[in-house]
Coordinates of C-alpha atoms in Angstrom, one line a residue:
X1 CA 0.0 0.0 0.0
X2 CA 1.1 3.5 -0.7
X3 CA 2.2 5.5 2.3
X4 CA -0.5 7.6 3.8
X5 CA 0.2 10.4 6.2
X6 CA -2.0 12.4 8.5
X7 CA -0.6 15.7 9.3
X8 CA -1.7 18.4 11.8
X9 CA -3.4 20.4 9.0
X10 CA -5.8 17.5 8.6
X11 CA -7.2 17.7 12.1
X12 CA -10.6 19.0 12.9
X13 CA -13.8 18.7 10.9
X14 CA -11.9 18.5 7.6
X15 CA -10.0 15.4 8.8
X16 CA -7.8 13.7 6.4
X17 CA -10.0 11.7 4.1
X18 CA -9.1 8.2 3.1
X19 CA -7.6 8.0 -0.4
X20 CA -10.3 5.6 -1.2
X21 CA -13.1 8.1 -0.5
X22 CA -13.9 9.0 -4.1
X23 CA -13.8 5.3 -5.1
X24 CA -16.2 4.4 -2.2
X25 CA -18.6 7.2 -3.2
X26 CA -18.7 5.8 -6.8
X27 CA -19.2 2.3 -5.5
X28 CA -21.9 3.4 -3.2
X29 CA -23.7 5.3 -5.9
X30 CA -23.6 2.3 -8.3
X31 CA -24.9 0.0 -5.6
X32 CA -27.7 2.4 -4.5
X33 CA -28.9 3.2 -8.1
X34 CA -28.9 -0.5 -9.2
X35 CA -30.3 -1.5 -5.9
X36 CA -33.3 0.9 -6.2
X37 CA -34.0 -0.7 -9.6
X38 CA -34.3 -4.0 -7.8
X39 CA -36.6 -2.5 -5.1
X40 CA -38.9 -1.1 -7.8
X41 CA -39.0 -4.5 -9.5
X42 CA -39.8 -6.2 -6.2
X43 CA -42.8 -3.9 -5.5
X44 CA -43.8 -3.8 -9.1
X45 CA -43.9 -7.5 -9.8
X46 CA -44.0 -8.9 -6.3
X47 CA -42.1 -12.2 -6.0
X48 CA -42.6 -13.3 -9.6
X49 CA -39.1 -12.1 -10.6
X50 CA -37.4 -14.0 -7.8
X51 CA -35.8 -17.4 -8.1
X52 CA -37.4 -18.9 -5.0
X53 CA -40.7 -20.6 -4.9
X54 CA -43.1 -22.7 -2.8
X55 CA -40.7 -25.6 -2.2
X56 CA -37.6 -23.4 -1.8
X57 CA -39.0 -20.3 -0.1
X58 CA -35.8 -18.9 1.3
X59 CA -33.2 -17.4 -1.0
X60 CA -30.4 -14.9 -1.3
X61 CA -32.0 -12.2 0.9
X62 CA -32.3 -14.6 3.8
X63 CA -28.7 -15.6 3.3
X64 CA -27.7 -11.9 3.4
X65 CA -29.8 -11.5 6.5
X66 CA -27.9 -14.1 8.3
X67 CA -24.6 -12.6 7.0
X68 CA -25.6 -9.2 8.4
X69 CA -26.5 -10.7 11.7
X70 CA -23.1 -12.4 11.9
X71 CA -21.2 -9.2 11.1
X72 CA -23.2 -7.2 13.6
X73 CA -22.8 -9.7 16.4
X74 CA -19.1 -10.4 15.8
X75 CA -18.1 -6.7 15.5
X76 CA -19.9 -5.8 18.7
X77 CA -18.4 -8.7 20.6
X78 CA -14.8 -7.9 19.5
X79 CA -15.2 -4.1 20.1
X80 CA -16.7 -4.7 23.6
X81 CA -14.1 -7.2 24.6
X82 CA -11.3 -5.0 23.3
X83 CA -12.6 -2.0 25.2
X84 CA -13.4 -3.7 28.4
X85 CA -10.0 -5.5 28.6
X86 CA -8.0 -2.5 27.3
X87 CA -6.7 -4.2 24.1
X88 CA -4.3 -1.8 22.4
X89 CA -6.1 -0.2 19.5
X90 CA -9.5 -0.7 21.1
X91 CA -9.2 1.0 24.5
X92 CA -10.4 4.5 23.4
X93 CA -14.0 5.5 23.1
X94 CA -13.5 6.6 19.5
X95 CA -12.2 3.2 18.6
X96 CA -15.1 1.5 20.4
X97 CA -17.6 3.7 18.4
X98 CA -16.3 2.3 15.1
X99 CA -17.2 -1.2 16.2
X100 CA -20.7 -0.2 17.5
X101 CA -21.5 1.7 14.3
X102 CA -20.4 -1.2 12.1
X103 CA -22.6 -3.5 14.2
X104 CA -25.7 -1.4 13.6
X105 CA -24.8 -0.7 10.0
X106 CA -24.7 -4.5 9.4
X107 CA -27.8 -5.4 11.4
X108 CA -30.3 -2.8 10.1
X109 CA -30.0 -3.7 6.4
X110 CA -30.5 -7.3 7.3
X111 CA -34.1 -6.5 8.2
X112 CA -34.6 -5.2 4.7
X113 CA -33.9 -8.6 3.3
X114 CA -36.4 -10.2 5.7
X115 CA -39.1 -7.6 5.0
X116 CA -38.8 -7.9 1.2
X117 CA -38.8 -11.7 1.4
X118 CA -42.2 -11.8 3.2
X119 CA -45.3 -12.3 1.2
X120 CA -47.1 -9.6 3.2
X121 CA -44.4 -7.1 4.1
X122 CA -46.8 -4.8 5.9
X123 CA -47.4 -7.6 8.5
X124 CA -43.8 -7.5 9.7
X125 CA -44.7 -5.3 12.6
X126 CA -47.0 -8.0 13.9
X127 CA -44.0 -10.0 15.2
X128 CA -43.4 -7.1 17.7
X129 CA -47.0 -6.1 18.5
X130 CA -48.4 -9.7 18.8
X131 CA -45.4 -11.9 19.5
X132 CA -45.5 -15.6 20.4
X133 CA -42.2 -16.1 22.3
X134 CA -42.3 -19.8 21.7
X135 CA -41.6 -18.9 18.1
X136 CA -37.9 -18.5 17.3
X137 CA -38.7 -15.7 14.8
X138 CA -40.5 -13.6 17.5
X139 CA -37.8 -14.3 20.0
X140 CA -35.1 -13.2 17.6
X141 CA -37.0 -10.1 16.5
X142 CA -37.4 -8.8 20.0
X143 CA -33.8 -9.7 20.8
X144 CA -32.5 -7.7 17.8
X145 CA -34.5 -4.7 18.8
X146 CA -33.3 -4.8 22.3
X147 CA -29.8 -5.0 21.0
X148 CA -30.2 -2.0 18.8
X149 CA -31.3 0.0 21.8
X150 CA -28.4 -1.3 23.9
X151 CA -25.9 -0.5 21.1
X152 CA -27.3 3.0 20.6
X153 CA -27.2 3.8 24.3
X154 CA -23.6 2.4 24.5
X155 CA -22.6 4.7 21.6
X156 CA -24.0 7.7 23.4
X157 CA -22.2 6.8 26.6
X158 CA -18.9 6.8 24.8
X159 CA -19.1 10.6 24.8
X160 CA -19.6 10.8 28.6
X161 CA -16.5 11.1 30.7
X162 CA -15.9 8.0 32.9
X163 CA -19.4 6.7 32.5
X164 CA -20.1 4.0 35.1
X165 CA -22.8 2.5 32.9
X166 CA -20.8 1.9 29.7
X167 CA -18.9 -1.3 30.6
X168 CA -21.9 -3.1 32.2
X169 CA -24.0 -2.1 29.1
X170 CA -21.3 -3.4 26.8
X171 CA -21.2 -6.7 28.7
X172 CA -25.0 -7.0 28.2
X173 CA -24.7 -6.1 24.6
X174 CA -21.9 -8.7 24.1
X175 CA -24.1 -11.3 25.7
X176 CA -26.9 -10.5 23.2
X177 CA -24.3 -10.5 20.4
X178 CA -23.3 -14.0 21.3
X179 CA -26.9 -15.0 21.5
X180 CA -28.2 -13.9 18.1
X181 CA -25.6 -15.5 15.9
X182 CA -26.0 -18.6 17.9
X183 CA -29.8 -18.3 17.7
X184 CA -29.4 -18.3 13.9
X185 CA -28.2 -21.8 14.2
X186 CA -30.9 -22.8 16.6
X187 CA -33.4 -21.3 14.1
X188 CA -32.4 -24.1 11.7
X189 CA -31.8 -26.8 14.3
X190 CA -35.4 -26.4 15.5
X191 CA -36.6 -27.9 12.2
X192 CA -36.5 -31.5 13.4
X193 CA -37.8 -32.9 10.1
X194 CA -34.8 -31.6 8.2
X195 CA -31.8 -33.8 8.9
X196 CA -29.4 -31.4 7.2
X197 CA -30.3 -28.5 9.5
X198 CA -31.1 -30.6 12.7
X199 CA -27.5 -30.5 14.0
X200 CA -26.2 -29.1 17.3
X201 CA -23.0 -28.0 15.4
X202 CA -24.9 -25.3 13.5
X203 CA -25.0 -22.9 16.4
X204 CA -21.2 -23.2 16.8
X205 CA -20.7 -22.7 13.1
X206 CA -22.8 -19.5 13.1
X207 CA -21.0 -18.1 16.2
X208 CA -17.5 -18.9 14.8
X209 CA -18.4 -17.3 11.5
X210 CA -19.8 -14.3 13.3
X211 CA -16.5 -13.7 15.1
X212 CA -14.6 -14.2 11.8
X213 CA -17.0 -11.8 10.0
X214 CA -16.7 -9.2 12.8
X215 CA -12.9 -9.3 12.7
X216 CA -12.9 -9.1 8.9
X217 CA -15.3 -6.2 8.9
X218 CA -13.3 -4.3 11.5
X219 CA -10.0 -4.9 9.6
X220 CA -11.7 -3.4 6.5
X221 CA -13.2 -0.3 8.2
X222 CA -10.1 0.3 10.3
X223 CA -8.0 0.3 7.1
X224 CA -10.4 2.8 5.5
X225 CA -10.4 4.9 8.7
X226 CA -6.7 4.5 9.5
X227 CA -6.5 8.2 10.3
X228 CA -8.9 7.6 13.2
X229 CA -6.5 5.7 15.4
X230 CA -4.6 7.4 18.1
X231 CA -1.2 6.5 16.7
X232 CA 0.6 4.3 14.3
X233 CA 1.2 1.7 17.0
X234 CA -2.5 1.8 18.0
X235 CA -3.5 1.1 14.4
X236 CA -0.9 -1.7 14.1
X237 CA -2.0 -3.3 17.3
X238 CA -5.7 -3.2 16.4
X239 CA -5.3 -4.8 13.0
X240 CA -2.8 -7.4 14.2
X241 CA -5.2 -8.5 16.9
X242 CA -8.1 -8.6 14.5
X243 CA -6.1 -10.6 12.1
X244 CA -5.3 -13.2 14.8
X245 CA -9.0 -13.3 15.8
X246 CA -10.0 -13.8 12.2
X247 CA -7.5 -16.7 11.7
X248 CA -8.6 -18.5 14.8
X249 CA -12.3 -18.1 14.0
X250 CA -11.9 -19.3 10.4
X251 CA -9.9 -22.4 11.6
X252 CA -12.6 -23.2 14.3
X253 CA -15.3 -22.9 11.6
X254 CA -13.4 -25.2 9.2
X255 CA -12.8 -27.7 12.0
X256 CA -16.4 -28.0 13.0
X257 CA -17.5 -28.0 9.4
X258 CA -15.2 -30.9 8.7
X259 CA -16.6 -32.7 11.8
X260 CA -20.2 -32.1 10.5
X261 CA -19.6 -33.5 7.0
X262 CA -17.2 -36.3 7.9
X263 CA -19.8 -38.1 9.9
X264 CA -22.1 -38.2 7.0
X265 CA -19.5 -39.1 4.4
X266 CA -17.7 -41.8 6.5
X267 CA -20.9 -43.5 7.7
X268 CA -21.8 -46.2 5.2
X269 CA -25.3 -46.5 6.6
X270 CA -26.1 -42.8 6.2
X271 CA -27.0 -41.0 3.0
X272 CA -27.9 -37.3 2.8
X273 CA -29.2 -35.8 -0.5
X274 CA -28.5 -32.4 0.8
X275 CA -24.9 -33.1 1.5
X276 CA -24.5 -34.7 -2.0
X277 CA -26.1 -31.6 -3.5
X278 CA -23.7 -29.3 -1.7
X279 CA -20.5 -31.2 -2.1
X280 CA -20.9 -33.0 -5.4
X281 CA -24.1 -31.5 -7.0
X282 CA -25.2 -28.2 -8.3
X283 CA -23.8 -26.3 -5.3
X284 CA -20.3 -27.8 -5.4
X285 CA -18.8 -24.7 -7.0
X286 CA -20.3 -22.5 -4.3
X287 CA -18.9 -24.7 -1.5
X288 CA -15.5 -25.7 -2.8
X289 CA -14.6 -22.6 -4.7
X290 CA -16.4 -19.6 -3.2
X291 CA -16.6 -20.8 0.4
X292 CA -13.6 -23.0 1.0
X293 CA -11.0 -21.7 -1.4
X294 CA -11.8 -18.0 -2.0
X295 CA -13.5 -17.4 1.4
X296 CA -11.3 -19.5 3.8
X297 CA -8.0 -20.8 2.4
X298 CA -6.9 -17.8 0.5
X299 CA -7.8 -15.4 3.4
X300 CA -5.8 -17.6 5.8
X301 CA -2.8 -17.4 3.5
X302 CA -3.2 -13.6 3.2
X303 CA -3.6 -13.1 6.9
X304 CA -0.4 -15.1 7.4
X305 CA 1.7 -12.4 5.6
X306 CA 3.0 -9.2 7.2
X307 CA 1.4 -7.0 4.5
X308 CA -1.6 -5.0 5.8
X309 CA -2.9 -4.4 2.3
X310 CA -3.2 -8.2 1.9
X311 CA -5.0 -8.4 5.2
X312 CA -7.7 -6.0 3.8
X313 CA -8.1 -8.2 0.7
X314 CA -8.3 -11.2 3.0
X315 CA -11.0 -9.4 5.0
X316 CA -13.1 -8.8 1.8
X317 CA -12.7 -12.4 0.7
X318 CA -13.7 -13.6 4.2
X319 CA -17.0 -11.7 3.8
X320 CA -17.6 -13.2 0.4
X321 CA -16.7 -16.6 1.6
X322 CA -19.1 -16.6 4.6
X323 CA -21.8 -15.2 2.4
X324 CA -21.4 -18.3 0.3
X325 CA -21.2 -20.4 3.5
X326 CA -24.6 -19.0 4.5
X327 CA -26.1 -20.1 1.2
X328 CA -24.4 -23.5 1.6
X329 CA -26.5 -24.0 4.8
X330 CA -29.6 -22.3 3.6
X331 CA -30.2 -23.8 0.1
X332 CA -29.2 -27.5 0.5
X333 CA -31.5 -27.9 3.4
X334 CA -34.4 -27.0 1.2
X335 CA -33.7 -28.9 -2.0
X336 CA -34.2 -32.4 -0.6
X337 CA -37.9 -33.3 -1.0
X338 CA -39.5 -34.5 2.2
X339 CA -42.6 -35.8 0.5
X340 CA -41.7 -38.4 -2.2
X341 CA -43.4 -37.7 -5.5
X342 CA -44.5 -34.1 -4.6
X343 CA -42.5 -32.4 -7.4
X344 CA -43.9 -34.8 -10.0
X345 CA -47.5 -34.4 -8.8
X346 CA -47.6 -30.7 -9.6
X347 CA -45.9 -29.1 -12.7
X348 CA -44.9 -25.5 -12.4
X349 CA -41.7 -23.5 -12.7
X350 CA -42.1 -22.4 -9.1
X351 CA -42.8 -25.9 -7.8
X352 CA -39.3 -27.3 -8.1
X353 CA -36.6 -28.3 -5.6
X354 CA -34.0 -26.0 -7.1
X355 CA -32.9 -22.4 -6.6
X356 CA -30.8 -19.9 -8.5
X357 CA -30.8 -16.2 -7.5
X358 CA -32.2 -13.9 -10.2
X359 CA -31.0 -10.4 -11.2
X360 CA -33.7 -8.8 -9.0
X361 CA -32.4 -10.6 -6.0
X362 CA -28.8 -9.6 -6.6
X363 CA -29.9 -6.0 -7.1
X364 CA -31.7 -5.9 -3.8
X365 CA -28.6 -7.4 -2.3
X366 CA -26.7 -4.4 -3.7
X367 CA -29.4 -2.1 -2.1
X368 CA -28.9 -3.7 1.3
X369 CA -25.1 -3.2 1.1
X370 CA -25.6 0.4 0.0
X371 CA -27.9 1.1 3.0
X372 CA -25.3 -0.4 5.3
X373 CA -22.6 1.8 3.9
X374 CA -24.8 4.8 4.3
X375 CA -25.6 4.0 7.9
X376 CA -21.9 3.5 8.7
X377 CA -20.9 6.8 7.0
X378 CA -23.6 8.7 8.9
X379 CA -22.7 7.0 12.2
X380 CA -19.1 8.0 11.8
X381 CA -19.9 11.5 10.8
X382 CA -22.3 12.0 13.7
X383 CA -19.7 10.6 16.1
X384 CA -17.2 13.1 14.8
X385 CA -19.6 15.9 15.3
X386 CA -20.4 14.9 18.9
X387 CA -16.8 14.3 19.8
X388 CA -15.7 17.7 18.5
X389 CA -18.4 19.7 20.2
X390 CA -17.4 21.5 23.5
X391 CA -20.1 19.8 25.6
X392 CA -19.2 16.2 24.6
X393 CA -16.3 13.9 24.5
X394 CA -13.0 13.1 26.2
X395 CA -10.9 15.2 23.9
X396 CA -9.9 12.0 22.1
X397 CA -11.7 13.0 19.0
X398 CA -10.2 11.0 16.2
X399 CA -10.0 14.1 14.1
X400 CA -7.5 15.6 16.6
X401 CA -5.0 12.7 16.2
X402 CA -2.0 13.6 14.2
X403 CA 1.2 12.0 12.8
X404 CA -0.2 8.6 11.7
X405 CA 1.6 6.9 8.9
X406 CA 1.0 3.5 7.4
X407 CA 3.4 1.7 5.2
X408 CA 3.6 -1.5 3.4
X409 CA 5.0 -3.8 6.0
X410 CA 3.8 -4.6 9.4

């Protein structure tokens, strides 16, 4: 990476902008414009332009929902743990705010995917106004909303000098952050009639992937906001720790994933159409190439280097890989027919045990990403405004930091 320097003239409201600022604006604009096209298609033609149907009702948007939940939970856990235990690069309120804003920016767009996936979007509010807490969906919906309140209050408390409530609230928020990625696994495990999903390992997989996604997301945003660290050493310590967390989490995920599939493959008396579909059927490229190679092995190799630029690439690939991993859990569990002869009994394009995302689904995925980017940008800008105002902050406003340089080697 080219050297980047933050000098004293960059301090204040006109803080040194990342050299990627113009590129990010162009990317955001493209994602938002194309995403809005998808939104118009969704409301104009309903679900007709989507690739899912009656037999495979959950598609790309639900996969992105679980991805957003993972990034949200993982980034909050890492940020809270780093701040509570004084991990270098995470011990300042301004550094904690980055993790909190990322957590909210990942979670809120995830709800868009769920809302647009529903047949009657206007009934989404019913899960809050008329909940049945024995339902995993209702339980998760309330937990997410409680977490949003906790995260928002925690963000506000970072501007208060020596707040006695901040760390207890972070502990509670971290507890919720551990719960809702794990609950994503429980959501699938509760379907007892689906042998592919009915596995106790799923909760561990979702939690491990959440930690990996949170670390990867923070590596990415800390690289983009490198000038917001207190010093060169603070930035170095932060990304080194995040790299280590990402490596461990990816390895844990791969270990449990191997344990899950090895039981099925090595048991001569057990046969799983869903596993065959995933490993050797139509989804083999998604599993072996996107998830395993591009999303796990290559990031591990990049994280093993001492080049921070490669760590950023590894973080991006980790996000892509775990998006594929979400689909590797979601889709195979739906393609195995549970009623023999059902597909042959009714002939219709939407009554098949197959799924391929359509252009509309991808466009709305772009829209979700664009909304997340906008929330993160606004959260960071709002934090700068609060921190620089006379009545708020510790005087640690990240715009006031000077003298940071990043080079090519760690």
